[in-house]
Amino acid sequence: MSLTRLALVGNGMVGHHLLQNLADQGVLAQFAITVFSEEPLLAYDRVQLTKYMEHGSAEDLSLGSMAQYQAWGIEVKAGVVIETLDTEQQVITASDGTQHKYDQLVLATGSYPFVPPVPGHDGPACHVYRTIPDLDGIKAAATRARSGVVIGGGLLGLEAAKALVDLGLDTHVVEFADRLMIQQLDAEGGELLGAKIRALGVKVHTQKNTQAIVPLQEGGVQLQFADGEVLETDLVVFSAGIRPRDQLARQAGLSVGERGGIVINDQCQTSAANVYAVGECALWQQRIFGLVAPGYQMAKVVVSQLLGQEAGFSGADMSTKLKLLGVDVASIGDAQGRTEGAKSYRLFDEYHGHYHKLVVDAKGEHLLGAILVGDATQYSDLLQIYLNRMSLPEHPEMLLWSADDNADSGVGQMVLPDSATICSCHNVTKGDVVSAVQGGCCSLADVKQQTRAATGCGGCVQALNNVVQSSLQDLGMEVSSDLCEHFAYTRQELYDLVRVEGLKSFAEVLQQHGQGLGCEICKPTLASILASCWNDYVLAGEHVAQQDSNDRYLANIQKDGSYSVVPRVPAGEIKPQQLIVLGEVAQEFGLYSKITGGQRVDLFGARQEQLPAIWQRLLDAGFETGHAYGKSVRTVKSCVGSTWCRYGVGNSVGLALDLENRYKGVRSPHKLKFAVSGCTRECAEAQSKDIGVIATDKGWNLYICGNGGMRPRHADLLATDLDQATLISYIDRLLMFYIKTADRLQRTSTWLENLAGGLDYVRQVVIEDKLGLATQLEAQMQALVDAYQCEWRTTLADPQAVARFQPFVNTQASDSSIVMVSEREQMRPATSSERINLFQEIA
Amino acid sequence: MSTQQWIPVCHENQLLPDAGVAALLGERQLALFYVSAKQQFFVLDNLDPVTGAQVMARGLIGNQGEQWYVASPLLKQRYCLHSGQSLDDDQVALPSWPARCINGMVEVALPEAA
Ligand code: SRM
Ligand SMILES: Cc1cc2nc3c(=O)[nH]c(=O)nc-3n(C[C@H](O)[C@H](O)[C@H](O)COP(=O)(O)OP(=O)(O)OC[C@H]3O[C@@H](n4cnc5c(N)ncnc54)[C@H](O)[C@@H]3O)c2cc1C
Ligand code: SF4
Ligand code: FES
């Protein structure tokens, strides 16, 4: 059997999804596939485009790679446009002149931003917002601009406005209608959104019809509106809607809609045989779908068609939840209440700035639509009620309050059918999630990886988490959140018990809430919790037996039983005299010296009994312990910053010093690393740290929950342009919230990924103080800061503690099992064969 | 069969309750443990069989059901405090010796030959 020649025009999100689907089904081998991609970059996540402004990493957004396609045996023509289509001969012609015969053709050409043909619309100051090169263009222009205007106050326009704000521009949004997001919101919702966005410093101009864009002599342009007003700016971004890319289809004589779009039937077939269309270029029942989820469903339908299976596209839900410039906005179904007989319930909370509206049918039995502005926590519940046509509770108005405010709102008690869609981006149903859990996934993170749910727009994560948790419980799965057999509590529960009951030692906690002797899991965990709550000296009598070996000797144990010594070098700044002392100590005690990846110096090969003498020398020279041994704050890496660097806009060393001196000694579920960079060049790699700070010309941007190490994770931007006091209050709150709620040995990155509600929730807790915990968290952190002590200083002042560094209880002898050899003029542990040789020589 | 000999090692208040300390007898390093809840003494070899380092005394002690054990501070393998048997690998065991405390002195029973 010869292979089916399948040609795909367009390698956007939907085109890629189609290929992914073929690969997932294991049927690639039946096809000879050629993909034509106009963009030189292969498929990337357009939905997350605005993130590119933050990270500037195209790789982070990448969906399809050349290597992946090669592995799939797919031929890729990147940077090539298909110019003509001959449906008779079944041939397409590319811009490089080559011709390709196909048996089946899929058009996935997407759409383009509509630019109203006002005079001046094509000048150099004008941009659109659709592709990575578009964003690069805006970024470059922004370096020479002070202000920017987005024309169009819809969903994409507000995304673009966010990007301009992030670029530090004085940002304006110009909208033709009388309010923002006219497609999704009603008058009140649009008003409130406008007010909130204005409060963030974005200027919103409604009812403005732009008639001309006139270049100014001194640079920049003047927008001239129909009402005679003008607005001057350096940069314009059009976001006035999208138009399907149907040129190829028109040229080939396929049937297209009056206002554009390639007409398709339920099987996604166009008017020509063997030609399909999917995604934003396709017109189904007179509708274009400007979201990915419907496009993904179309791609699935085409895959079924290609495999000779039955399937059809039956429309798609256009509900959306977004965070626009930090404001939660959601719209479900018939949000405007256009259905005959529809009635609405509305809650306008001026105090908190929330607007909630439910649209119900004439009989009040079913939800037809909803609008949420300012707080969209009920979105996933309402969406499920809407999508599954669940009967409304007796008092539907209860649903206006968010679940947090009202535990009995009725939403929680409504049981979803298995067919309920949880994630519309990846079309994952409740049934799929339940089977993933039954198949062995036992955490939110596992289920995300297995089903891809919540890895698209992320809007469904709360709902997903609910289903995951309840399926785990249904299975009677010992989700065993118990810490270990000695404590039938989670780490968070133990933390709360220790705090609330004021427990001060492992023995007390074990006696009151545990059983048995304890173990290598609960002992260090409780030692860490106790330290995070009270910050006692960790080697005090009642604590010493619970410390992990590194904490017990305040040094890192090495493979041969010797130790390493890492003094703190705050921010990596070090006086020449201190460098000299480090050298002298290394020489005197015969230690191997190495510069670490954390901007300090590690001295290896210290014998247990040498540690006190080594530290005495270091303390005398003004060093303190570096906590390299602890699950605690490690280093605050800094770049040289504005003091020396020609690019620096902030004093990164100064801030890093303040941060390191503030948080040193804080113990946490896992280690914590910080960094501060003096400008966006990011020489301190702050975006790979638990806490990363980058200077801006207005203050500091705060990034959180990055990770290097085993599974690198880019940090997320939490807040921008903070002054130092606010920055520190946010870090205080974030760290204490993490310390309070994380699992043992969970870095901030995995903590965030497993936290239901994710970054939005963190934002609510840390910035909006939704839980009302902020003052408490800050006070708790301040208490830890005030209780700081250099553990080595305390230890050296206590002769009993010093005595514990003797290797043997019954003799002053030193441990002869530690054997060093020399390499590159320093010491290192002898290998086992070297040891045998050495012993033979002696014998 | 070799005969046992009780050898005094140190005073009981030199031990660290619920943790270990090391002692040197001739060429051999011992790991001494005291479990305060049961007031019992244990002695195992200090050599971690997995890494070859003399570190067992620096491990954390714990229990799994009825089994009391010490976990290596290096790679966390666990060994029964009574028998020295590894709980993670049937093939591995640490040498172990009887221990007691007489008039405040902790003694270990080593075979005559040791
Ligand atoms: C010394 C150093 C390597 C070096 O020569 O540069 C080092 C050495 C060790 N690292 Fe590291 N890490 C060192 C920087 C890093 C970095 C880079 C950084 O901090 O900028 C990373 C990646 C960044 C990160 O953590 O996100 C790093 C990721 C790890 C990990 C993986 C953590 C993760 O979440 O994926 C471990 C394992 C662990 O902690 O569970 C680890 C564990 C270790 C341990 C503690 C392993 C151990 O338990 O014995 C090593 C012992 C150090 C010692 O004996 O003194 N080390 N380690 C660096 C000390 C920095 C310092 O001054 O404190
Ligand atoms: C800033 C932004 C934010 C968004 N946010 C969301 C959101 O939150 N949720 C959501 O659901 N959707 C969102 N969208 C919409 C979403 O990105 C689109 O629905 C989706 O990308 C459509 O996929 P597609 O494959 O149909 O088209 P595209 O991704 O546009 O891909 C089409 C590709 O085909 C190429 N092409 C066109 N013609 C040819 C030709 N003749 N030859 C070769 N190649 C050709 C194009 O260059 C393009 O690369 C957003 C879009 C933007 C721009
Ligand atoms: S991050 Fe910026 S300020 Fe810091 S060293 Fe690099 S270029 Fe200079
Ligand atoms: S709905 Fe978008 S990720 Fe699940």
PDB file of N, CA, C and O in Angstrom, chain A residues 485-486 516-520 523-524 545 547-549 552-553 557-561 563 608 807-811 813 815 817, chain B residues 9 14 16-25 29 35 53-55 57-58 60-65 69 73-74 76 78:
ATOM      1  N   GLU A 485       5.022   7.038  59.142  1.00  0.00           N
ATOM      2  CA  GLU A 485       4.217   6.245  60.068  1.00  0.00           C
ATOM      3  C   GLU A 485       4.178   6.840  61.465  1.00  0.00           C
ATOM      4  O   GLU A 485       3.361   6.439  62.291  1.00  0.00           O
ATOM      5  N   HIS A 486       5.032   7.800  61.754  1.00  0.00           N
ATOM      6  CA  HIS A 486       5.056   8.347  63.108  1.00  0.00           C
ATOM      7  C   HIS A 486       4.116   9.519  63.312  1.00  0.00           C
ATOM      8  O   HIS A 486       3.784   9.855  64.443  1.00  0.00           O
ATOM      9  N   GLY A 516       6.025   6.067  68.211  1.00  0.00           N
ATOM     10  CA  GLY A 516       7.282   5.428  67.831  1.00  0.00           C
ATOM     11  C   GLY A 516       8.483   6.325  68.113  1.00  0.00           C
ATOM     12  O   GLY A 516       8.401   7.282  68.888  1.00  0.00           O
ATOM     13  N   LEU A 517       9.597   6.014  67.448  1.00  0.00           N
ATOM     14  CA  LEU A 517      10.836   6.750  67.696  1.00  0.00           C
ATOM     15  C   LEU A 517      10.976   7.956  66.775  1.00  0.00           C
ATOM     16  O   LEU A 517      11.749   8.850  67.031  1.00  0.00           O
ATOM     17  N   GLY A 518      10.243   7.893  65.667  1.00  0.00           N
ATOM     18  CA  GLY A 518      10.509   8.867  64.609  1.00  0.00           C
ATOM     19  C   GLY A 518      11.394   8.201  63.572  1.00  0.00           C
ATOM     20  O   GLY A 518      11.689   7.001  63.671  1.00  0.00           O
ATOM     21  N   CYS A 519      11.805   8.943  62.561  1.00  0.00           N
ATOM     22  CA  CYS A 519      12.637   8.354  61.519  1.00  0.00           C
ATOM     23  C   CYS A 519      13.391   9.448  60.772  1.00  0.00           C
ATOM     24  O   CYS A 519      13.274  10.622  61.116  1.00  0.00           O
ATOM     25  N   GLU A 520      14.114   9.031  59.747  1.00  0.00           N
ATOM     26  CA  GLU A 520      14.942   9.990  59.017  1.00  0.00           C
ATOM     27  C   GLU A 520      14.088  10.934  58.172  1.00  0.00           C
ATOM     28  O   GLU A 520      14.611  11.860  57.558  1.00  0.00           O
ATOM     29  N   LYS A 523      12.102  13.347  61.517  1.00  0.00           N
ATOM     30  CA  LYS A 523      13.002  14.103  62.392  1.00  0.00           C
ATOM     31  C   LYS A 523      13.520  15.382  61.726  1.00  0.00           C
ATOM     32  O   LYS A 523      13.335  16.474  62.273  1.00  0.00           O
ATOM     33  N   PRO A 524      14.153  15.255  60.553  1.00  0.00           N
ATOM     34  CA  PRO A 524      14.609  16.515  59.930  1.00  0.00           C
ATOM     35  C   PRO A 524      13.450  17.441  59.569  1.00  0.00           C
ATOM     36  O   PRO A 524      13.586  18.663  59.651  1.00  0.00           O
ATOM     37  N   ALA A 545      19.652  15.582  68.211  1.00  0.00           N
ATOM     38  CA  ALA A 545      19.481  14.228  67.687  1.00  0.00           C
ATOM     39  C   ALA A 545      18.547  14.166  66.480  1.00  0.00           C
ATOM     40  O   ALA A 545      18.464  13.149  65.812  1.00  0.00           O
ATOM     41  N   GLN A 547      18.700  16.404  63.944  1.00  0.00           N
ATOM     42  CA  GLN A 547      19.263  17.085  62.784  1.00  0.00           C
ATOM     43  C   GLN A 547      19.856  16.082  61.812  1.00  0.00           C
ATOM     44  O   GLN A 547      20.523  15.142  62.213  1.00  0.00           O
ATOM     45  N   ASP A 548      19.630  16.312  60.543  1.00  0.00           N
ATOM     46  CA  ASP A 548      20.277  15.519  59.516  1.00  0.00           C
ATOM     47  C   ASP A 548      21.783  15.672  59.704  1.00  0.00           C
ATOM     48  O   ASP A 548      22.234  16.652  60.301  1.00  0.00           O
ATOM     49  N   SER A 549      22.563  14.716  59.177  1.00  0.00           N
ATOM     50  CA  SER A 549      23.987  14.719  59.519  1.00  0.00           C
ATOM     51  C   SER A 549      24.660  16.056  59.185  1.00  0.00           C
ATOM     52  O   SER A 549      25.524  16.519  59.919  1.00  0.00           O
ATOM     53  N   ARG A 552      23.831  18.485  61.825  1.00  0.00           N
ATOM     54  CA  ARG A 552      24.391  18.126  63.116  1.00  0.00           C
ATOM     55  C   ARG A 552      25.830  18.605  63.244  1.00  0.00           C
ATOM     56  O   ARG A 552      26.306  18.894  64.329  1.00  0.00           O
ATOM     57  N   TYR A 553      26.543  18.657  62.125  1.00  0.00           N
ATOM     58  CA  TYR A 553      27.935  19.130  62.191  1.00  0.00           C
ATOM     59  C   TYR A 553      28.106  20.489  61.520  1.00  0.00           C
ATOM     60  O   TYR A 553      29.232  20.945  61.341  1.00  0.00           O
ATOM     61  N   ILE A 557      28.619  16.823  54.633  1.00  0.00           N
ATOM     62  CA  ILE A 557      29.399  15.588  54.676  1.00  0.00           C
ATOM     63  C   ILE A 557      29.783  15.197  53.250  1.00  0.00           C
ATOM     64  O   ILE A 557      29.016  15.390  52.315  1.00  0.00           O
ATOM     65  N   GLN A 558      30.996  14.676  53.087  1.00  0.00           N
ATOM     66  CA  GLN A 558      31.474  14.250  51.773  1.00  0.00           C
ATOM     67  C   GLN A 558      31.521  12.727  51.711  1.00  0.00           C
ATOM     68  O   GLN A 558      31.345  12.053  52.711  1.00  0.00           O
ATOM     69  N   LYS A 559      31.820  12.220  50.529  1.00  0.00           N
ATOM     70  CA  LYS A 559      31.734  10.778  50.317  1.00  0.00           C
ATOM     71  C   LYS A 559      32.642   9.981  51.247  1.00  0.00           C
ATOM     72  O   LYS A 559      32.367   8.824  51.542  1.00  0.00           O
ATOM     73  N   ASP A 560      33.726  10.585  51.729  1.00  0.00           N
ATOM     74  CA  ASP A 560      34.647   9.837  52.582  1.00  0.00           C
ATOM     75  C   ASP A 560      34.427  10.146  54.061  1.00  0.00           C
ATOM     76  O   ASP A 560      35.215   9.726  54.907  1.00  0.00           O
ATOM     77  N   GLY A 561      33.372  10.885  54.379  1.00  0.00           N
ATOM     78  CA  GLY A 561      33.117  11.199  55.778  1.00  0.00           C
ATOM     79  C   GLY A 561      33.768  12.494  56.227  1.00  0.00           C
ATOM     80  O   GLY A 561      33.555  12.935  57.356  1.00  0.00           O
ATOM     81  N   TYR A 563      34.324  16.777  55.673  1.00  0.00           N
ATOM     82  CA  TYR A 563      33.315  17.817  55.524  1.00  0.00           C
ATOM     83  C   TYR A 563      33.798  18.965  54.658  1.00  0.00           C
ATOM     84  O   TYR A 563      35.003  19.180  54.506  1.00  0.00           O
ATOM     85  N   GLN A 608      36.214  16.147  60.837  1.00  0.00           N
ATOM     86  CA  GLN A 608      35.215  16.546  61.821  1.00  0.00           C
ATOM     87  C   GLN A 608      35.847  17.369  62.944  1.00  0.00           C
ATOM     88  O   GLN A 608      35.340  18.422  63.324  1.00  0.00           O
ATOM     89  N   PRO A 807      36.031  12.963  66.875  1.00  0.00           N
ATOM     90  CA  PRO A 807      35.512  11.814  66.137  1.00  0.00           C
ATOM     91  C   PRO A 807      35.146  10.636  67.046  1.00  0.00           C
ATOM     92  O   PRO A 807      34.216   9.903  66.734  1.00  0.00           O
ATOM     93  N   PHE A 808      35.888  10.433  68.166  1.00  0.00           N
ATOM     94  CA  PHE A 808      35.605   9.249  68.991  1.00  0.00           C
ATOM     95  C   PHE A 808      35.333   9.666  70.429  1.00  0.00           C
ATOM     96  O   PHE A 808      35.978  10.578  70.953  1.00  0.00           O
ATOM     97  N   VAL A 809      34.412   8.953  71.096  1.00  0.00           N
ATOM     98  CA  VAL A 809      34.144   9.285  72.506  1.00  0.00           C
ATOM     99  C   VAL A 809      35.244   8.813  73.441  1.00  0.00           C
ATOM    100  O   VAL A 809      35.370   9.327  74.547  1.00  0.00           O
ATOM    101  N   ASN A 810      35.967   7.798  72.995  1.00  0.00           N
ATOM    102  CA  ASN A 810      36.855   7.155  73.975  1.00  0.00           C
ATOM    103  C   ASN A 810      38.328   7.469  73.760  1.00  0.00           C
ATOM    104  O   ASN A 810      39.174   6.895  74.425  1.00  0.00           O
ATOM    105  N   THR A 811      38.647   8.325  72.807  1.00  0.00           N
ATOM    106  CA  THR A 811      40.058   8.647  72.587  1.00  0.00           C
ATOM    107  C   THR A 811      40.173   9.967  71.829  1.00  0.00           C
ATOM    108  O   THR A 811      39.228  10.387  71.155  1.00  0.00           O
ATOM    109  N   ALA A 813      42.191  10.272  69.459  1.00  0.00           N
ATOM    110  CA  ALA A 813      42.766   9.933  68.155  1.00  0.00           C
ATOM    111  C   ALA A 813      41.938  10.532  67.026  1.00  0.00           C
ATOM    112  O   ALA A 813      40.769  10.836  67.200  1.00  0.00           O
ATOM    113  N   ASP A 815      40.599  10.251  62.917  1.00  0.00           N
ATOM    114  CA  ASP A 815      40.063   9.150  62.109  1.00  0.00           C
ATOM    115  C   ASP A 815      41.035   8.807  60.983  1.00  0.00           C
ATOM    116  O   ASP A 815      41.179   9.574  60.039  1.00  0.00           O
ATOM    117  N   SER A 817      40.766   6.668  58.748  1.00  0.00           N
ATOM    118  CA  SER A 817      40.166   6.138  57.515  1.00  0.00           C
ATOM    119  C   SER A 817      40.063   7.215  56.434  1.00  0.00           C
ATOM    120  O   SER A 817      39.763   6.916  55.290  1.00  0.00           O
TER     121      SER A 817
ATOM    122  N   VAL B   9      33.635   1.043  77.102  1.00  0.00           N
ATOM    123  CA  VAL B   9      33.989   1.973  76.029  1.00  0.00           C
ATOM    124  C   VAL B   9      33.968   3.418  76.509  1.00  0.00           C
ATOM    125  O   VAL B   9      34.905   4.168  76.287  1.00  0.00           O
ATOM    126  N   GLN B  14      28.387  10.263  78.072  1.00  0.00           N
ATOM    127  CA  GLN B  14      29.086  10.719  76.851  1.00  0.00           C
ATOM    128  C   GLN B  14      28.270  10.397  75.598  1.00  0.00           C
ATOM    129  O   GLN B  14      28.605  10.861  74.503  1.00  0.00           O
ATOM    130  N   LEU B  16      24.914  10.380  73.143  1.00  0.00           N
ATOM    131  CA  LEU B  16      23.938  11.406  72.801  1.00  0.00           C
ATOM    132  C   LEU B  16      22.586  10.699  72.692  1.00  0.00           C
ATOM    133  O   LEU B  16      22.415   9.835  71.853  1.00  0.00           O
ATOM    134  N   PRO B  17      21.629  11.000  73.585  1.00  0.00           N
ATOM    135  CA  PRO B  17      20.368  10.256  73.561  1.00  0.00           C
ATOM    136  C   PRO B  17      19.728  10.301  72.166  1.00  0.00           C
ATOM    137  O   PRO B  17      19.679  11.358  71.538  1.00  0.00           O
ATOM    138  N   ASP B  18      19.294   9.153  71.702  1.00  0.00           N
ATOM    139  CA  ASP B  18      18.591   8.999  70.427  1.00  0.00           C
ATOM    140  C   ASP B  18      19.411   9.407  69.214  1.00  0.00           C
ATOM    141  O   ASP B  18      18.868   9.788  68.173  1.00  0.00           O
ATOM    142  N   ALA B  19      20.728   9.339  69.377  1.00  0.00           N
ATOM    143  CA  ALA B  19      21.603   9.565  68.231  1.00  0.00           C
ATOM    144  C   ALA B  19      22.844   8.704  68.464  1.00  0.00           C
ATOM    145  O   ALA B  19      22.922   7.984  69.459  1.00  0.00           O
ATOM    146  N   GLY B  20      23.806   8.796  67.562  1.00  0.00           N
ATOM    147  CA  GLY B  20      24.975   7.932  67.702  1.00  0.00           C
ATOM    148  C   GLY B  20      26.247   8.690  68.018  1.00  0.00           C
ATOM    149  O   GLY B  20      26.326   9.902  67.825  1.00  0.00           O
ATOM    150  N   VAL B  21      27.231   7.977  68.530  1.00  0.00           N
ATOM    151  CA  VAL B  21      28.593   8.505  68.624  1.00  0.00           C
ATOM    152  C   VAL B  21      29.527   7.382  68.169  1.00  0.00           C
ATOM    153  O   VAL B  21      29.154   6.208  68.194  1.00  0.00           O
ATOM    154  N   ALA B  22      30.737   7.751  67.744  1.00  0.00           N
ATOM    155  CA  ALA B  22      31.688   6.731  67.308  1.00  0.00           C
ATOM    156  C   ALA B  22      32.710   6.478  68.406  1.00  0.00           C
ATOM    157  O   ALA B  22      32.986   7.350  69.237  1.00  0.00           O
ATOM    158  N   ALA B  23      33.251   5.251  68.425  1.00  0.00           N
ATOM    159  CA  ALA B  23      34.332   4.920  69.355  1.00  0.00           C
ATOM    160  C   ALA B  23      35.373   4.123  68.583  1.00  0.00           C
ATOM    161  O   ALA B  23      35.066   3.505  67.556  1.00  0.00           O
ATOM    162  N   LEU B  24      36.591   4.181  69.058  1.00  0.00           N
ATOM    163  CA  LEU B  24      37.680   3.461  68.387  1.00  0.00           C
ATOM    164  C   LEU B  24      38.195   2.381  69.326  1.00  0.00           C
ATOM    165  O   LEU B  24      38.593   2.670  70.454  1.00  0.00           O
ATOM    166  N   LEU B  25      38.137   1.116  68.896  1.00  0.00           N
ATOM    167  CA  LEU B  25      38.721   0.029  69.683  1.00  0.00           C
ATOM    168  C   LEU B  25      39.766  -0.636  68.812  1.00  0.00           C
ATOM    169  O   LEU B  25      39.423  -1.318  67.840  1.00  0.00           O
ATOM    170  N   GLN B  29      36.362   0.809  64.167  1.00  0.00           N
ATOM    171  CA  GLN B  29      35.472   1.903  64.583  1.00  0.00           C
ATOM    172  C   GLN B  29      34.084   1.347  64.866  1.00  0.00           C
ATOM    173  O   GLN B  29      33.533   0.603  64.066  1.00  0.00           O
ATOM    174  N   VAL B  35      18.877   4.429  72.763  1.00  0.00           N
ATOM    175  CA  VAL B  35      17.473   4.770  72.504  1.00  0.00           C
ATOM    176  C   VAL B  35      16.825   5.084  73.847  1.00  0.00           C
ATOM    177  O   VAL B  35      16.601   4.196  74.671  1.00  0.00           O
ATOM    178  N   ALA B  53      32.757   4.535  53.851  1.00  0.00           N
ATOM    179  CA  ALA B  53      33.180   5.597  54.773  1.00  0.00           C
ATOM    180  C   ALA B  53      32.763   5.231  56.202  1.00  0.00           C
ATOM    181  O   ALA B  53      31.760   4.545  56.405  1.00  0.00           O
ATOM    182  N   GLN B  54      33.539   5.732  57.158  1.00  0.00           N
ATOM    183  CA  GLN B  54      33.271   5.406  58.569  1.00  0.00           C
ATOM    184  C   GLN B  54      32.301   6.440  59.142  1.00  0.00           C
ATOM    185  O   GLN B  54      32.706   7.383  59.817  1.00  0.00           O
ATOM    186  N   VAL B  55      31.023   6.243  58.890  1.00  0.00           N
ATOM    187  CA  VAL B  55      30.079   7.317  59.201  1.00  0.00           C
ATOM    188  C   VAL B  55      28.789   6.882  59.887  1.00  0.00           C
ATOM    189  O   VAL B  55      27.947   7.725  60.182  1.00  0.00           O
ATOM    190  N   ALA B  57      27.766   6.169  62.749  1.00  0.00           N
ATOM    191  CA  ALA B  57      27.395   6.816  64.010  1.00  0.00           C
ATOM    192  C   ALA B  57      26.742   8.168  63.778  1.00  0.00           C
ATOM    193  O   ALA B  57      26.085   8.704  64.656  1.00  0.00           O
ATOM    194  N   ARG B  58      26.936   8.723  62.577  1.00  0.00           N
ATOM    195  CA  ARG B  58      26.374  10.048  62.307  1.00  0.00           C
ATOM    196  C   ARG B  58      24.992   9.967  61.660  1.00  0.00           C
ATOM    197  O   ARG B  58      24.420  10.956  61.233  1.00  0.00           O
ATOM    198  N   LEU B  60      20.776   9.022  61.391  1.00  0.00           N
ATOM    199  CA  LEU B  60      19.597   9.232  62.239  1.00  0.00           C
ATOM    200  C   LEU B  60      18.997   7.882  62.591  1.00  0.00           C
ATOM    201  O   LEU B  60      18.983   6.969  61.760  1.00  0.00           O
ATOM    202  N   ILE B  61      18.486   7.748  63.821  1.00  0.00           N
ATOM    203  CA  ILE B  61      17.837   6.492  64.162  1.00  0.00           C
ATOM    204  C   ILE B  61      16.327   6.652  64.097  1.00  0.00           C
ATOM    205  O   ILE B  61      15.794   7.749  64.229  1.00  0.00           O
ATOM    206  N   GLY B  62      15.664   5.507  63.848  1.00  0.00           N
ATOM    207  CA  GLY B  62      14.214   5.560  63.710  1.00  0.00           C
ATOM    208  C   GLY B  62      13.629   4.176  63.851  1.00  0.00           C
ATOM    209  O   GLY B  62      14.342   3.210  64.158  1.00  0.00           O
ATOM    210  N   ASN B  63      12.318   4.082  63.642  1.00  0.00           N
ATOM    211  CA  ASN B  63      11.720   2.760  63.633  1.00  0.00           C
ATOM    212  C   ASN B  63      10.748   2.626  62.493  1.00  0.00           C
ATOM    213  O   ASN B  63      10.154   3.606  62.028  1.00  0.00           O
ATOM    214  N   GLN B  64      10.662   1.370  61.980  1.00  0.00           N
ATOM    215  CA  GLN B  64       9.634   1.026  61.015  1.00  0.00           C
ATOM    216  C   GLN B  64       8.889  -0.121  61.690  1.00  0.00           C
ATOM    217  O   GLN B  64       9.445  -1.212  61.823  1.00  0.00           O
ATOM    218  N   GLY B  65       7.690   0.117  62.165  1.00  0.00           N
ATOM    219  CA  GLY B  65       6.990  -0.889  62.960  1.00  0.00           C
ATOM    220  C   GLY B  65       7.861  -1.290  64.136  1.00  0.00           C
ATOM    221  O   GLY B  65       8.336  -0.445  64.902  1.00  0.00           O
ATOM    222  N   TYR B  69      16.088   1.093  63.649  1.00  0.00           N
ATOM    223  CA  TYR B  69      17.201   1.122  62.695  1.00  0.00           C
ATOM    224  C   TYR B  69      17.964   2.433  62.748  1.00  0.00           C
ATOM    225  O   TYR B  69      17.531   3.403  63.367  1.00  0.00           O
ATOM    226  N   PRO B  73      24.084   8.303  56.988  1.00  0.00           N
ATOM    227  CA  PRO B  73      23.993   9.734  56.697  1.00  0.00           C
ATOM    228  C   PRO B  73      24.350  10.049  55.245  1.00  0.00           C
ATOM    229  O   PRO B  73      24.043  11.120  54.765  1.00  0.00           O
ATOM    230  N   LEU B  74      24.992   9.114  54.557  1.00  0.00           N
ATOM    231  CA  LEU B  74      25.398   9.438  53.190  1.00  0.00           C
ATOM    232  C   LEU B  74      24.281   9.152  52.195  1.00  0.00           C
ATOM    233  O   LEU B  74      23.745  10.060  51.597  1.00  0.00           O
ATOM    234  N   LYS B  76      21.487   7.049  52.963  1.00  0.00           N
ATOM    235  CA  LYS B  76      20.221   6.769  53.659  1.00  0.00           C
ATOM    236  C   LYS B  76      19.777   5.308  53.700  1.00  0.00           C
ATOM    237  O   LYS B  76      18.622   5.035  54.054  1.00  0.00           O
ATOM    238  N   ARG B  78      19.114   1.834  55.416  1.00  0.00           N
ATOM    239  CA  ARG B  78      18.787   1.633  56.839  1.00  0.00           C
ATOM    240  C   ARG B  78      19.268   0.268  57.322  1.00  0.00           C
ATOM    241  O   ARG B  78      19.188  -0.727  56.586  1.00  0.00           O
TER     242      ARG B  78
END
